[in-house]
Coordinates of C-alpha atoms in Angstrom, one line a residue:
M27 CA 124.8 109.1 121.6
S28 CA 127.3 106.8 123.4
A29 CA 127.5 103.1 122.9
T30 CA 126.4 102.5 126.4
A31 CA 123.1 104.0 125.5
L32 CA 122.4 101.0 123.4
S33 CA 122.6 98.6 126.3
L34 CA 119.3 96.9 127.2
P35 CA 118.1 95.0 130.3
G36 CA 118.3 91.3 129.7
D37 CA 121.0 91.5 127.1
P38 CA 122.6 88.1 126.2
P39 CA 125.9 87.8 128.0
G40 CA 128.2 86.9 125.1
G41 CA 131.2 84.8 126.1
R42 CA 132.9 81.7 124.6
R43 CA 129.7 79.8 123.8
A44 CA 128.4 82.9 121.9
R45 CA 131.6 83.2 119.9
T46 CA 131.5 79.5 118.9
V47 CA 127.9 79.6 117.8
W48 CA 128.3 82.9 116.0
G49 CA 131.5 81.7 114.4
I50 CA 129.7 78.8 112.7
G51 CA 127.2 81.3 111.3
V52 CA 130.1 83.5 110.1
A53 CA 131.7 80.4 108.5
V54 CA 128.6 79.9 106.4
Y55 CA 128.7 83.6 105.3
F56 CA 132.4 83.2 104.5
V57 CA 131.8 80.3 102.2
A58 CA 128.8 82.1 100.6
V59 CA 131.0 85.1 99.8
I60 CA 133.6 82.8 98.2
F61 CA 131.0 81.4 95.9
R62 CA 129.4 84.8 95.2
T63 CA 132.7 86.5 94.2
S64 CA 134.3 83.5 92.4
L65 CA 133.0 84.9 89.1
G66 CA 134.9 88.1 89.7
V67 CA 138.2 86.3 89.0
A68 CA 136.6 84.1 86.3
G69 CA 135.0 86.7 84.2
L70 CA 137.3 86.5 81.3
D71 CA 137.3 82.7 81.5
A72 CA 133.5 82.7 81.5
A73 CA 133.3 84.9 78.5
D74 CA 135.5 82.4 76.6
R75 CA 133.8 79.3 77.9
F76 CA 130.3 80.5 77.0
D77 CA 131.3 82.7 74.1
V78 CA 129.5 85.8 75.3
N79 CA 130.0 89.6 75.1
A80 CA 130.3 92.1 77.9
S81 CA 126.5 92.6 78.3
A82 CA 125.9 88.9 78.5
L83 CA 128.8 88.4 80.9
S84 CA 127.4 91.1 83.2
T85 CA 124.0 89.2 83.1
F86 CA 125.6 86.5 85.3
S87 CA 126.2 89.0 88.1
I88 CA 123.1 91.0 87.5
L89 CA 120.8 88.0 87.7
Q90 CA 122.6 86.8 90.9
L91 CA 122.3 90.2 92.5
L92 CA 118.7 90.6 91.2
V93 CA 117.8 87.4 93.1
Y94 CA 119.8 88.4 96.1
A95 CA 118.2 91.9 96.3
G96 CA 114.7 90.5 95.6
M97 CA 115.1 88.0 98.4
Q98 CA 116.1 90.4 101.1
I99 CA 112.7 91.3 102.6
P100 CA 111.3 87.7 102.2
V101 CA 114.5 86.4 104.0
G102 CA 114.2 89.0 106.7
L103 CA 110.6 87.9 107.3
M104 CA 111.7 84.2 107.3
V105 CA 114.4 84.9 109.9
D106 CA 111.9 86.8 112.1
R107 CA 109.5 83.9 111.8
L108 CA 111.5 80.7 111.5
G109 CA 114.8 81.6 113.3
T110 CA 118.4 81.6 112.1
K111 CA 119.2 77.9 111.9
K112 CA 116.4 76.9 109.5
V113 CA 117.1 79.8 107.2
L114 CA 120.8 79.3 107.1
T115 CA 120.4 75.6 106.5
L116 CA 118.2 76.3 103.4
G117 CA 120.7 78.9 102.3
V118 CA 123.7 76.5 102.4
V119 CA 121.8 73.8 100.5
L120 CA 120.9 76.3 97.7
F121 CA 124.2 78.1 97.3
T122 CA 126.2 74.8 97.3
A123 CA 123.9 73.4 94.6
G124 CA 124.3 76.6 92.6
Q125 CA 128.1 76.5 92.8
L126 CA 128.1 72.8 91.8
G127 CA 125.7 73.5 88.9
F128 CA 127.9 76.4 87.7
A129 CA 130.9 74.0 87.6
L130 CA 129.0 71.5 85.4
S131 CA 126.9 73.8 83.3
P132 CA 127.3 72.9 79.6
S133 CA 125.7 76.1 78.3
Y134 CA 125.1 79.8 79.1
G135 CA 121.5 79.2 80.0
T136 CA 122.2 76.5 82.6
A137 CA 125.1 78.6 84.0
L138 CA 122.7 81.5 84.5
A139 CA 120.2 79.3 86.3
S140 CA 123.0 78.1 88.6
R141 CA 124.1 81.6 89.5
A142 CA 120.4 82.5 90.2
L143 CA 120.2 79.5 92.6
L144 CA 123.5 80.6 94.2
G145 CA 122.2 84.1 94.7
C146 CA 119.0 82.8 96.3
G147 CA 121.1 80.8 98.9
D148 CA 123.6 83.6 99.4
A149 CA 120.7 86.0 100.2
M150 CA 119.8 84.0 103.3
T151 CA 123.2 84.2 104.9
F152 CA 124.1 87.8 106.0
I153 CA 120.8 88.8 107.6
S154 CA 120.8 85.5 109.4
V155 CA 124.3 86.2 110.8
L156 CA 123.3 89.6 111.9
R157 CA 120.3 88.2 113.7
L158 CA 122.5 85.5 115.3
G159 CA 124.9 88.2 116.6
S160 CA 122.0 90.2 118.1
R161 CA 120.7 87.1 119.9
W162 CA 124.0 86.0 121.4
F163 CA 125.9 89.3 122.1
P164 CA 124.9 92.5 124.1
A165 CA 123.4 95.3 121.9
R166 CA 126.2 97.7 122.7
R167 CA 128.6 95.4 120.8
G168 CA 126.3 95.3 117.7
P169 CA 128.4 97.7 115.5
L170 CA 131.6 95.8 116.1
I171 CA 130.0 92.4 115.7
A172 CA 128.5 93.4 112.4
Q173 CA 131.8 94.8 111.1
I174 CA 133.7 91.6 112.1
A175 CA 131.1 89.5 110.3
A176 CA 131.7 91.7 107.2
L177 CA 135.4 91.3 107.7
F178 CA 135.1 87.5 107.5
G179 CA 133.0 88.0 104.4
M180 CA 135.8 90.0 102.8
A181 CA 138.2 87.2 103.8
G182 CA 136.0 85.0 101.6
N183 CA 136.6 87.5 98.8
L184 CA 140.3 87.3 99.5
V185 CA 140.1 83.5 99.0
S186 CA 138.4 84.1 95.6
T187 CA 141.1 86.6 94.4
I188 CA 144.0 84.4 95.6
V189 CA 143.1 80.8 95.9
V190 CA 140.2 80.3 93.4
S191 CA 142.1 82.4 90.8
R192 CA 145.1 80.1 91.1
M193 CA 143.0 77.0 91.1
L194 CA 141.1 78.1 88.0
H195 CA 144.3 78.5 86.0
G196 CA 145.9 75.4 87.4
L197 CA 143.0 72.9 87.6
G198 CA 140.5 74.3 85.1
W199 CA 136.9 75.4 85.3
T200 CA 135.1 72.2 86.4
A201 CA 137.5 71.0 89.0
T202 CA 137.8 74.5 90.6
F203 CA 134.1 75.2 91.0
A204 CA 133.1 71.6 91.8
G205 CA 135.9 71.3 94.3
S206 CA 135.0 74.6 96.1
A207 CA 131.4 73.3 96.5
L208 CA 132.8 70.9 99.1
A209 CA 133.2 73.8 101.5
G210 CA 129.4 74.2 101.4
V211 CA 129.0 70.6 102.6
I212 CA 131.4 71.1 105.4
V213 CA 129.7 74.2 106.8
L214 CA 126.3 72.5 106.5
V215 CA 127.5 69.7 108.8
L216 CA 128.8 72.2 111.3
L217 CA 125.6 74.2 111.2
L218 CA 123.3 71.2 111.7
L219 CA 125.4 69.8 114.6
F220 CA 126.3 72.9 116.6
L221 CA 124.3 76.1 115.8
K222 CA 121.6 77.3 118.1
D223 CA 119.3 80.3 117.5
H224 CA 119.8 81.8 120.9
P225 CA 121.3 81.1 124.4
E226 CA 119.3 79.4 127.0
G227 CA 117.2 81.8 129.0
H228 CA 117.1 84.3 126.2
E229 CA 114.3 82.9 124.1
P230 CA 112.4 85.6 122.1
A231 CA 108.8 86.3 123.1
P232 CA 106.4 84.3 120.9
A233 CA 105.2 86.3 117.9
H234 CA 101.8 86.0 116.4
H235 CA 102.0 85.6 112.7
A236 CA 98.8 86.3 110.9
G237 CA 99.7 85.5 107.3
A238 CA 99.7 88.2 104.7
A239 CA 98.5 90.8 107.3
F240 CA 101.6 90.1 109.5
V241 CA 103.9 90.4 106.5
R242 CA 102.4 93.7 105.4
R243 CA 102.6 95.1 108.9
Q244 CA 106.2 94.0 109.4
I245 CA 107.3 95.7 106.2
A246 CA 105.2 98.8 106.7
E247 CA 106.3 99.4 110.3
S248 CA 110.0 98.9 109.4
W249 CA 109.8 101.2 106.4
R250 CA 108.0 104.0 108.5
E251 CA 111.1 104.3 110.6
P252 CA 113.4 107.0 109.2
G253 CA 116.4 105.0 110.5
T254 CA 115.5 102.0 108.3
R255 CA 115.2 104.2 105.2
L256 CA 118.4 106.1 106.0
G257 CA 120.2 102.8 106.6
M258 CA 119.0 101.5 103.2
W259 CA 120.3 104.6 101.4
V260 CA 123.7 104.5 103.2
H261 CA 124.0 100.9 102.1
F262 CA 122.9 101.8 98.6
T263 CA 125.4 104.7 98.2
T264 CA 128.5 103.2 99.8
Q265 CA 128.7 99.6 98.8
F266 CA 128.2 99.4 95.1
P267 CA 131.5 100.9 93.7
A268 CA 133.6 98.2 95.4
M269 CA 131.0 95.5 94.7
V270 CA 131.0 96.2 91.0
F271 CA 134.8 96.4 90.9
L272 CA 135.3 93.1 92.8
L273 CA 132.3 91.1 91.5
L274 CA 133.0 91.5 87.8
W275 CA 134.5 94.6 86.2
G276 CA 137.7 95.2 88.2
M277 CA 139.7 92.5 86.5
P278 CA 138.7 93.3 82.9
F279 CA 139.3 97.1 83.6
L280 CA 142.8 96.5 85.0
V281 CA 143.8 94.0 82.3
E282 CA 142.1 95.5 79.2
A283 CA 142.0 99.2 79.9
Q284 CA 145.1 99.6 82.2
D285 CA 147.2 97.0 80.3
L286 CA 148.2 95.1 83.5
S287 CA 149.0 91.4 83.7
R288 CA 146.4 89.2 85.4
E289 CA 148.8 88.6 88.3
T290 CA 149.2 92.4 88.9
A291 CA 145.4 92.9 88.6
G292 CA 144.8 90.1 91.0
E293 CA 147.2 91.8 93.5
L294 CA 145.2 95.1 93.2
L295 CA 141.9 93.3 93.8
T296 CA 143.5 91.7 96.8
L297 CA 144.5 95.2 98.1
V298 CA 140.8 96.2 98.0
V299 CA 139.9 93.2 100.2
A300 CA 142.9 93.8 102.6
A301 CA 142.0 97.5 102.9
N302 CA 138.4 96.5 103.6
M303 CA 139.4 94.2 106.5
V304 CA 141.6 96.9 108.1
V305 CA 139.0 99.7 107.7
G306 CA 136.2 97.5 108.9
L307 CA 137.9 97.0 112.3
V308 CA 138.6 100.7 112.6
Y309 CA 135.0 101.7 111.6
G310 CA 133.6 99.2 114.0
Q311 CA 135.6 100.5 117.0
V312 CA 134.9 104.1 116.2
I313 CA 131.1 103.6 115.9
A314 CA 130.9 101.5 119.0
R315 CA 132.5 104.4 121.0
H316 CA 131.0 107.4 119.1
H317 CA 127.6 106.7 117.6
A318 CA 127.5 110.2 116.1
A319 CA 130.3 109.3 113.8
R320 CA 128.1 107.1 111.6
A321 CA 126.9 109.7 109.1
P322 CA 130.2 111.6 108.8
L323 CA 132.0 108.3 108.1
A324 CA 129.5 107.2 105.5
L325 CA 129.5 110.5 103.7
G326 CA 133.2 110.9 103.9
T327 CA 133.7 107.4 102.3
V328 CA 131.3 108.4 99.5
G329 CA 133.2 111.6 98.9
A330 CA 136.6 109.9 98.9
T331 CA 135.5 107.2 96.6
A332 CA 134.0 109.7 94.1
A333 CA 137.2 111.8 94.1
V334 CA 139.6 109.0 93.5
W335 CA 137.3 107.2 91.0
G336 CA 137.0 110.5 89.1
A337 CA 140.8 111.1 89.2
T338 CA 141.5 107.6 87.8
L339 CA 139.0 108.0 84.9
A340 CA 140.1 111.6 84.1
Y341 CA 143.9 111.0 84.2
P342 CA 145.5 112.1 81.0
G343 CA 147.0 109.4 78.8
E344 CA 146.0 105.8 78.0
Q345 CA 146.6 104.3 81.5
A346 CA 146.5 105.7 85.0
P347 CA 149.8 105.4 86.9
M348 CA 150.2 102.5 89.4
W349 CA 150.3 104.8 92.4
L350 CA 146.8 106.1 91.5
L351 CA 145.5 102.6 91.0
I352 CA 146.8 101.6 94.4
I353 CA 145.1 104.6 96.0
L354 CA 141.8 103.7 94.1
C355 CA 141.9 100.1 95.4
T356 CA 142.7 101.3 98.9
V357 CA 139.8 103.7 99.0
L358 CA 137.5 101.2 97.5
G359 CA 138.3 99.0 100.5
A360 CA 136.4 101.4 102.7
C361 CA 133.1 100.9 100.8
G362 CA 132.2 97.7 102.5
P363 CA 132.7 98.9 106.1
A364 CA 130.9 102.1 105.3
S365 CA 127.9 100.1 104.0
M366 CA 127.7 98.3 107.3
I367 CA 126.9 101.7 108.9
G368 CA 123.4 101.3 107.3
F369 CA 122.6 98.5 109.7
D370 CA 123.7 100.7 112.6
F371 CA 120.9 103.2 111.7
A372 CA 118.3 100.5 111.3
R373 CA 119.1 98.4 114.4
P374 CA 118.2 100.9 117.1
A375 CA 115.1 102.1 115.1
N376 CA 113.4 98.7 115.2
P377 CA 112.4 96.3 118.0
P378 CA 113.8 92.8 118.1
R379 CA 110.7 91.3 116.4
R380 CA 111.5 93.4 113.3
Q381 CA 115.3 93.2 113.1
G382 CA 115.3 90.7 110.3
T383 CA 112.8 92.6 108.2
A384 CA 114.6 95.9 108.7
S385 CA 118.0 94.4 107.9
G386 CA 116.5 92.9 104.7
I387 CA 115.3 96.4 103.6
V388 CA 118.8 97.9 104.3
N389 CA 120.6 95.1 102.6
M390 CA 118.5 95.6 99.4
G391 CA 120.1 99.0 99.0
G392 CA 123.7 98.3 98.0
F393 CA 122.8 95.2 95.9
T394 CA 120.2 97.1 94.0
A395 CA 122.7 99.8 93.2
S396 CA 125.3 97.2 92.3
M397 CA 122.9 95.4 90.0
A398 CA 122.0 98.7 88.2
T399 CA 125.7 99.6 87.8
L400 CA 126.7 96.2 86.5
L401 CA 124.1 96.5 83.8
A402 CA 125.0 100.1 82.9
V403 CA 128.7 99.3 82.6
G404 CA 128.1 96.3 80.4
M405 CA 125.7 98.1 78.1
L406 CA 128.0 101.2 77.9
L407 CA 131.0 99.0 77.2
D408 CA 129.2 97.4 74.3
A409 CA 127.9 100.7 73.0
T410 CA 131.2 102.6 73.2
G411 CA 133.6 99.9 72.0
D412 CA 134.9 99.1 75.5
N413 CA 135.5 102.7 76.6
Y414 CA 135.9 102.1 80.3
R415 CA 136.1 105.8 81.1
I416 CA 132.5 106.4 79.9
A417 CA 131.2 103.2 81.3
F418 CA 132.6 103.6 84.7
A419 CA 131.4 107.2 84.9
S420 CA 127.9 105.7 85.5
V421 CA 128.9 105.3 89.2
F422 CA 128.5 109.0 89.8
V423 CA 124.8 109.1 89.0
L424 CA 123.9 106.6 91.7
Q425 CA 126.3 108.3 94.2
A426 CA 124.6 111.6 93.7
L427 CA 121.1 110.1 94.2
G428 CA 122.2 108.3 97.3
V429 CA 123.9 111.3 98.9
F430 CA 120.8 113.4 98.3
Q431 CA 118.6 110.8 100.1
M432 CA 121.1 110.5 103.0
L433 CA 121.1 114.2 103.6
R434 CA 117.3 114.3 103.4
L435 CA 116.8 111.6 106.0
R436 CA 119.7 112.3 108.4
A437 CA 118.1 115.0 110.5
R438 CA 114.8 113.1 110.7
T439 CA 116.6 110.0 112.0
A440 CA 118.6 111.9 114.6
R441 CA 115.4 113.5 116.0
R442 CA 113.7 110.1 116.2
E443 CA 116.7 108.6 118.0
R444 CA 116.7 111.5 120.5
D445 CA 113.0 111.1 121.2
R446 CA 113.5 107.3 121.7
L447 CA 116.3 107.9 124.1
V448 CA 114.4 110.4 126.1
A449 CA 111.4 108.1 126.3
S450 CA 113.5 105.2 127.5
R451 CA 115.0 107.4 130.2
V452 CA 111.6 108.6 131.4
E453 CA 110.4 105.0 131.4
A454 CA 113.4 103.9 133.4
V455 CA 112.8 106.7 136.0
H456 CA 109.1 105.6 136.5
V457 CA 109.9 101.9 136.8
P458 CA 109.2 100.9 140.5
A459 CA 112.2 99.6 142.4

């Protein structure tokens, strides 16, 4: 299926105004990712500050992701019902309050509560940005727009690995996290002043919301689409290895298991982010031109990740060589762009009134897998005396489950897309001139 097949009558025109408005939404997501991933470079500091072990440390990220994943469908429904601006505004207020609370937390319990609040606000950003892009740009540009949004999110991760890391060791815990919270205030002002849900003349048709019945119908109709379920499993299977590595366990693994300095480990984490940004642009361009490349790219990324991850863990000797760690971090950089392919399966499978709900279902996938793996790694590290080879092998279990589901749903989704395309062509032929 070509990209032009995705064009629809009445598409928004895009243009400079669209880029400006969408850019504000992306800036909000950029800041949210900085706050989300800031713990990844502060994991060892957090363990010392709150005097916790590996399992308790992983609880920070697990709770944050639990809230994030649990909020995805409610946020999708909120975006469909309330619009982007209101949901993004609430999200900024929550994740800024969470970051500030984390800076000032005197105890492990209050720090946990702050990360949960941050996760709640963070959960409202990406789906809103996807919805904003679909309202301001033509549908055929959807894959590229989504990948660029994810690219800016990874730029936020880059800020964490470089800027926040240096601030943390130069200014200390409280000044770093409290100071970074100012970025939330800045994007909140921009959002309130300049963001609009849609261009003039492209207002969505009014939807009738009948309470709980409407919610159940939105979820059920989205879930019935094979494309939505396939998108969720693609996101589930592709995203979590890099997420686990960047969000928490990459730095301890490289420092404690591979005996690298913090500076060298930080450079390798930066490589993951840089590779993500490059691969994201490539994947976006390829999928926009060749829609049939979606599944091969997703499955190929999973296979490459599993192969390099396995080679790193199985390498004889105490530490893997630097060249292998560089390959590992480069390949992990493809996980984020591959996870975005999940939205490209769900988007054409659902009408505009369900885009937020369907995106929420897809976005649950990777964060659920990440949450499960973060917990498994923490528990296995405590149980095995910090044996990273055993703990990191838990990744293969979820990869196998995800690949099975992707293969099961792939053909069904392709048939539904062909039927939809044929129906749209027949309808176009019978429309009177």
